[in-house]
Amino acid sequence: MMDTITKTVRALGINATYLGYRYLIEGVRLAIEQEDVLLSVCTRLYPAIAAKYHSTPDNVERNLRTVISVCWERGNRTFLESVFSYPLTAKPSVSEMIDALADYCRSVDNPQ
């Protein structure tokens, strides 16, 4: 699963030079393992990522917003829309991005 997540994030144009790269991969992994973590992003997801990487929840949120902005402005927009499976008119939020990536990675690993 981690290989699929990493390849998907890289295909979006997000590379490992950003701190948010690791945070995004971990966020997607957590969302796949515990779907309800996205119901409380600020109180569960950000603190869990922050604890793993010895950071703060605010730092995690800021770095995730940064990589989403990079993806939106300079990334592979065609692939991003295929991950979301609908045309995007605005930059996705952190929770929308993680939810869409988790769903996409689940479908790639378990095709029906």
Coordinates of N, CA, C and O in Angstrom, one line a residue:
M1 N 0.8 -1.2 0.0 CA 0.0 0.0 0.0 C 0.9 1.3 0.0 O 0.6 2.2 -0.7
M2 N 1.9 1.3 0.8 CA 2.8 2.5 0.9 C 3.4 2.8 -0.5 O 3.5 4.0 -0.8
D3 N 3.7 1.8 -1.2 CA 4.3 2.0 -2.6 C 3.3 2.7 -3.5 O 3.6 3.6 -4.2
T4 N 2.0 2.3 -3.4 CA 1.0 2.9 -4.2 C 0.8 4.3 -3.8 O 0.7 5.2 -4.7
I5 N 0.8 4.6 -2.5 CA 0.6 6.0 -2.0 C 1.7 6.8 -2.5 O 1.5 7.9 -3.0
T6 N 3.0 6.4 -2.3 CA 4.1 7.1 -2.7 C 4.1 7.4 -4.2 O 4.4 8.6 -4.6
K7 N 3.9 6.4 -5.0 CA 3.8 6.6 -6.5 C 2.7 7.6 -6.9 O 2.9 8.4 -7.8
T8 N 1.6 7.5 -6.2 CA 0.5 8.5 -6.5 C 0.9 9.9 -6.2 O 0.6 10.8 -7.0
V9 N 1.4 10.1 -5.0 CA 1.8 11.4 -4.6 C 2.9 12.0 -5.5 O 2.8 13.2 -5.9
R10 N 3.8 11.2 -5.9 CA 4.9 11.6 -6.8 C 4.3 12.0 -8.2 O 4.7 12.9 -8.9
A11 N 3.3 11.2 -8.7 CA 2.7 11.4 -10.0 C 1.9 12.7 -10.0 O 1.7 13.3 -11.1
L12 N 1.5 13.2 -8.8 CA 0.9 14.5 -8.7 C 1.8 15.7 -8.9 O 1.4 16.8 -9.0
G13 N 3.1 15.4 -8.8 CA 4.1 16.5 -8.9 C 4.6 16.9 -7.5 O 5.3 18.0 -7.4
I14 N 4.4 16.1 -6.5 CA 4.8 16.5 -5.2 C 6.1 15.6 -4.9 O 6.0 14.4 -5.0
N15 N 7.2 16.2 -4.6 CA 8.4 15.4 -4.4 C 8.9 15.5 -2.9 O 8.4 16.3 -2.1
A16 N 9.9 14.8 -2.6 CA 10.3 14.6 -1.2 C 11.1 15.8 -0.7 O 11.5 15.8 0.5
T17 N 11.3 16.9 -1.5 CA 11.9 18.1 -1.0 C 11.0 18.9 0.0 O 11.5 19.8 0.6
Y18 N 9.8 18.6 0.0 CA 8.8 19.3 0.9 C 8.6 18.4 2.1 O 8.4 17.2 2.0
L19 N 8.5 19.0 3.3 CA 8.2 18.3 4.5 C 6.8 17.7 4.4 O 6.5 16.6 4.9
G20 N 5.9 18.4 3.8 CA 4.5 18.0 3.6 C 4.4 16.7 2.8 O 3.4 16.0 2.9
Y21 N 5.4 16.4 2.0 CA 5.4 15.1 1.3 C 5.3 13.9 2.2 O 4.4 13.1 2.0
R22 N 6.1 13.8 3.2 CA 6.0 12.7 4.2 C 4.7 12.8 5.0 O 4.1 11.8 5.3
Y23 N 4.3 14.0 5.3 CA 3.1 14.2 6.1 C 1.8 13.7 5.3 O 0.9 13.1 5.8
L24 N 1.8 14.0 4.0 CA 0.7 13.6 3.1 C 0.7 12.1 3.0 O -0.4 11.5 3.1
I25 N 1.8 11.5 2.8 CA 1.8 10.0 2.6 C 1.3 9.4 3.9 O 0.5 8.5 3.9
E26 N 1.8 9.9 5.1 CA 1.3 9.3 6.4 C -0.2 9.6 6.6 O -0.9 8.7 7.1
G27 N -0.6 10.8 6.2 CA -2.1 11.1 6.3 C -2.9 10.1 5.5 O -4.0 9.7 5.9
V28 N -2.5 9.9 4.3 CA -3.2 8.9 3.4 C -3.2 7.5 4.0 O -4.3 6.8 4.1
R29 N -2.1 7.1 4.5 CA -2.0 5.8 5.1 C -2.9 5.7 6.3 O -3.6 4.7 6.5
L30 N -2.9 6.7 7.2 CA -3.8 6.7 8.3 C -5.3 6.7 7.9 O -6.1 6.0 8.5
A31 N -5.6 7.4 6.8 CA -7.0 7.5 6.4 C -7.4 6.1 5.8 O -8.6 5.8 5.9
I32 N -6.5 5.4 5.2 CA -6.9 4.1 4.7 C -7.1 3.1 5.8 O -8.0 2.3 5.8
E33 N -6.2 3.2 6.8 CA -6.3 2.3 7.9 C -7.5 2.6 8.9 O -8.1 1.7 9.4
Q34 N -7.8 3.9 9.1 CA -8.9 4.3 10.0 C -9.7 5.4 9.3 O -9.4 6.6 9.4
E35 N -10.7 5.0 8.5 CA -11.5 5.9 7.7 C -12.1 7.0 8.6 O -12.2 8.2 8.1
D36 N -12.4 6.8 9.8 CA -13.0 7.9 10.6 C -12.0 8.9 11.1 O -12.5 10.0 11.6
V37 N -10.7 8.8 10.8 CA -9.8 9.8 11.2 C -10.0 11.1 10.5 O -9.7 12.2 11.0
L38 N -10.6 11.1 9.3 CA -10.9 12.3 8.5 C -12.1 13.0 9.1 O -12.4 14.2 8.7
L39 N -12.8 12.4 10.0 CA -14.0 13.2 10.7 C -13.5 14.2 11.7 O -14.2 15.1 12.0
S40 N -12.2 14.0 12.1 CA -11.7 15.0 13.1 C -10.2 15.2 12.7 O -9.3 14.7 13.4
V41 N -10.0 15.9 11.7 CA -8.6 16.1 11.1 C -7.8 16.9 12.1 O -6.6 16.5 12.4
C42 N -8.3 18.0 12.7 CA -7.5 18.8 13.6 C -7.2 18.1 14.9 O -6.1 18.4 15.5
T43 N -8.1 17.3 15.4 CA -7.9 16.7 16.7 C -7.3 15.3 16.7 O -6.8 14.8 17.7
R44 N -7.4 14.6 15.5 CA -6.8 13.2 15.5 C -5.7 13.1 14.4 O -4.7 12.5 14.7
L45 N -6.0 13.5 13.2 CA -5.0 13.3 12.1 C -3.7 14.1 12.3 O -2.6 13.5 12.3
Y46 N -3.8 15.4 12.4 CA -2.6 16.3 12.6 C -1.8 15.9 13.8 O -0.6 15.7 13.6
P47 N -2.4 15.6 14.9 CA -1.6 15.2 16.1 C -0.9 13.9 15.9 O 0.2 13.7 16.3
A48 N -1.6 12.9 15.2 CA -0.9 11.6 15.0 C 0.3 11.8 14.1 O 1.3 11.1 14.3
I49 N 0.1 12.6 13.0 CA 1.3 12.8 12.1 C 2.4 13.5 12.8 O 3.6 13.2 12.7
A50 N 2.0 14.5 13.6 CA 3.0 15.3 14.3 C 3.8 14.5 15.3 O 5.0 14.6 15.4
A51 N 3.1 13.6 16.0 CA 3.8 12.7 17.0 C 4.8 11.8 16.3 O 5.9 11.6 16.8
K52 N 4.4 11.3 15.1 CA 5.4 10.4 14.4 C 6.6 11.1 13.9 O 7.7 10.6 13.9
Y53 N 6.4 12.4 13.5 CA 7.6 13.1 12.9 C 8.1 14.2 13.9 O 8.9 15.0 13.4
H54 N 7.8 14.1 15.1 CA 8.3 15.0 16.2 C 8.1 16.4 15.8 O 9.1 17.2 15.7
S55 N 6.9 16.8 15.5 CA 6.5 18.1 15.0 C 5.3 18.6 15.8 O 5.0 18.0 16.8
T56 N 4.6 19.6 15.3 CA 3.4 20.1 16.0 C 2.3 20.0 15.0 O 2.5 20.0 13.8
P57 N 1.1 19.9 15.5 CA -0.1 19.8 14.6 C -0.2 21.0 13.6 O -0.5 20.9 12.5
D58 N 0.1 22.2 14.1 CA 0.1 23.4 13.3 C 1.1 23.3 12.2 O 0.8 23.7 11.0
N59 N 2.3 22.8 12.5 CA 3.3 22.7 11.4 C 2.9 21.6 10.4 O 3.1 21.8 9.2
V60 N 2.3 20.6 10.8 CA 1.8 19.5 9.9 C 0.7 20.1 9.0 O 0.8 20.0 7.8
E61 N -0.2 20.9 9.5 CA -1.3 21.5 8.7 C -0.7 22.4 7.7 O -1.0 22.4 6.5
R62 N 0.2 23.3 8.1 CA 0.9 24.3 7.2 C 1.6 23.6 6.1 O 1.5 24.0 4.9
N63 N 2.4 22.6 6.4 CA 3.2 21.9 5.4 C 2.3 21.1 4.4 O 2.6 20.9 3.2
L64 N 1.2 20.5 4.9 CA 0.2 19.8 4.0 C -0.4 20.9 3.1 O -0.6 20.6 1.9
R65 N -0.8 22.0 3.6 CA -1.4 23.1 2.7 C -0.4 23.5 1.7 O -0.7 23.7 0.5
T66 N 0.9 23.5 2.0 CA 1.9 23.9 1.1 C 2.1 22.9 -0.1 O 2.1 23.3 -1.2
V67 N 2.1 21.6 0.3 CA 2.2 20.6 -0.8 C 1.0 20.6 -1.7 O 1.1 20.3 -2.9
I68 N -0.2 20.8 -1.1 CA -1.4 20.9 -1.9 C -1.4 22.1 -2.8 O -1.7 22.0 -4.0
S69 N -0.9 23.2 -2.4 CA -0.7 24.4 -3.2 C 0.3 24.1 -4.3 O 0.0 24.5 -5.5
V70 N 1.4 23.5 -4.0 CA 2.4 23.2 -5.1 C 1.7 22.3 -6.1 O 1.9 22.5 -7.3
C71 N 1.0 21.3 -5.7 CA 0.3 20.3 -6.6 C -0.7 21.1 -7.5 O -0.8 20.9 -8.7
W72 N -1.4 22.0 -6.9 CA -2.5 22.8 -7.6 C -1.8 23.7 -8.6 O -2.3 23.8 -9.7
E73 N -0.8 24.4 -8.2 CA -0.2 25.4 -9.1 C 0.8 24.9 -10.1 O 0.8 25.4 -11.2
R74 N 1.6 23.8 -9.8 CA 2.6 23.4 -10.7 C 2.5 21.9 -10.9 O 3.4 21.3 -11.7
G75 N 1.6 21.2 -10.3 CA 1.6 19.7 -10.5 C 0.8 19.2 -11.7 O 0.5 20.0 -12.6
N76 N 0.6 18.0 -11.7 CA -0.1 17.3 -12.8 C -1.6 17.4 -12.6 O -2.3 16.6 -12.0
R77 N -2.2 18.5 -13.1 CA -3.6 18.8 -12.9 C -4.5 17.7 -13.5 O -5.6 17.3 -12.9
T78 N -4.1 17.2 -14.6 CA -4.9 16.1 -15.3 C -5.0 14.9 -14.4 O -6.1 14.3 -14.2
F79 N -3.9 14.5 -13.8 CA -3.9 13.3 -12.9 C -4.7 13.6 -11.6 O -5.4 12.8 -11.1
L80 N -4.5 14.9 -11.1 CA -5.2 15.3 -9.9 C -6.7 15.1 -10.1 O -7.4 14.6 -9.3
E81 N -7.2 15.6 -11.3 CA -8.7 15.5 -11.5 C -9.1 14.0 -11.7 O -10.2 13.6 -11.4
S82 N -8.2 13.1 -12.2 CA -8.5 11.7 -12.3 C -8.6 11.1 -10.9 O -9.4 10.2 -10.7
V83 N -7.7 11.6 -10.0 CA -7.8 11.1 -8.6 C -9.1 11.4 -8.0 O -9.8 10.6 -7.3
F84 N -9.6 12.7 -8.2 CA -10.8 13.1 -7.7 C -12.0 12.6 -8.5 O -13.1 12.6 -8.0
S85 N -11.8 12.2 -9.7 CA -12.8 11.7 -10.6 C -13.9 12.7 -11.0 O -15.0 12.4 -11.4
Y86 N -13.6 14.0 -10.8 CA -14.5 15.1 -11.3 C -13.6 16.3 -11.5 O -12.6 16.5 -10.8
P87 N -14.1 17.3 -12.3 CA -13.3 18.5 -12.5 C -13.2 19.3 -11.3 O -14.3 19.5 -10.6
L88 N -12.1 19.8 -11.0 CA -11.9 20.7 -9.8 C -12.0 22.2 -10.2 O -11.3 22.6 -11.1
T89 N -12.8 22.9 -9.5 CA -12.8 24.4 -9.8 C -12.1 25.2 -8.7 O -11.9 26.4 -8.9
A90 N -11.7 24.5 -7.6 CA -10.9 25.2 -6.6 C -9.9 24.2 -6.0 O -10.1 23.0 -6.1
K91 N -8.9 24.8 -5.4 CA -7.9 24.0 -4.7 C -8.5 23.2 -3.6 O -9.3 23.7 -2.8
P92 N -8.2 21.9 -3.6 CA -8.9 21.0 -2.5 C -8.3 21.4 -1.1 O -7.1 21.8 -1.0
S93 N -9.1 21.1 -0.1 CA -8.6 21.3 1.3 C -7.8 20.1 1.6 O -7.7 19.1 0.9
V94 N -7.1 20.1 2.8 CA -6.3 19.0 3.2 C -7.1 17.7 3.3 O -6.8 16.7 2.8
S95 N -8.3 17.8 4.0 CA -9.1 16.6 4.2 C -9.7 16.1 2.9 O -9.7 14.9 2.7
E96 N -10.0 17.0 2.0 CA -10.5 16.5 0.7 C -9.4 15.8 -0.1 O -9.7 14.8 -0.7
M97 N -8.2 16.4 -0.1 CA -7.1 15.8 -0.8 C -6.7 14.4 -0.2 O -6.6 13.4 -0.9
I98 N -6.7 14.3 1.1 CA -6.3 13.0 1.7 C -7.4 12.0 1.5 O -7.1 10.8 1.2
D99 N -8.7 12.4 1.6 CA -9.8 11.5 1.3 C -9.7 11.0 -0.1 O -9.9 9.8 -0.4
A100 N -9.5 11.9 -1.1 CA -9.5 11.5 -2.5 C -8.3 10.5 -2.8 O -8.4 9.5 -3.5
L101 N -7.1 10.9 -2.2 CA -6.0 10.0 -2.4 C -6.1 8.6 -1.8 O -5.8 7.6 -2.3
A102 N -6.7 8.6 -0.6 CA -7.0 7.3 0.1 C -7.9 6.5 -0.7 O -7.7 5.3 -0.9
D103 N -9.0 7.1 -1.2 CA -9.9 6.3 -2.1 C -9.3 5.8 -3.3 O -9.5 4.7 -3.7
Y104 N -8.5 6.7 -4.0 CA -7.8 6.3 -5.2 C -6.8 5.1 -5.0 O -6.8 4.2 -5.7
C105 N -6.0 5.2 -3.9 CA -5.1 4.2 -3.6 C -5.7 2.9 -3.3 O -5.3 1.8 -3.6
R106 N -6.9 2.9 -2.6 CA -7.6 1.7 -2.3 C -8.1 1.1 -3.6 O -8.0 -0.1 -3.7
S107 N -8.6 1.9 -4.5 CA -9.1 1.3 -5.7 C -8.0 0.8 -6.6 O -8.2 -0.2 -7.3
V108 N -6.8 1.3 -6.6 CA -5.7 0.8 -7.4 C -5.2 -0.5 -6.8 O -4.9 -1.4 -7.5
D109 N -5.2 -0.6 -5.5 CA -4.7 -1.8 -4.8 C -5.7 -2.9 -4.8 O -5.4 -4.1 -4.8
N110 N -7.0 -2.6 -4.9 CA -8.1 -3.6 -4.9 C -9.1 -3.3 -6.0 O -10.2 -2.9 -5.8
P111 N -8.7 -3.5 -7.3 CA -9.6 -3.2 -8.4 C -10.8 -4.2 -8.3 O -10.6 -5.3 -8.0
Q112 N -11.9 -3.6 -8.7 CA -13.2 -4.4 -8.7 C -13.4 -5.0 -10.0 O -13.4 -4.5 -11.0

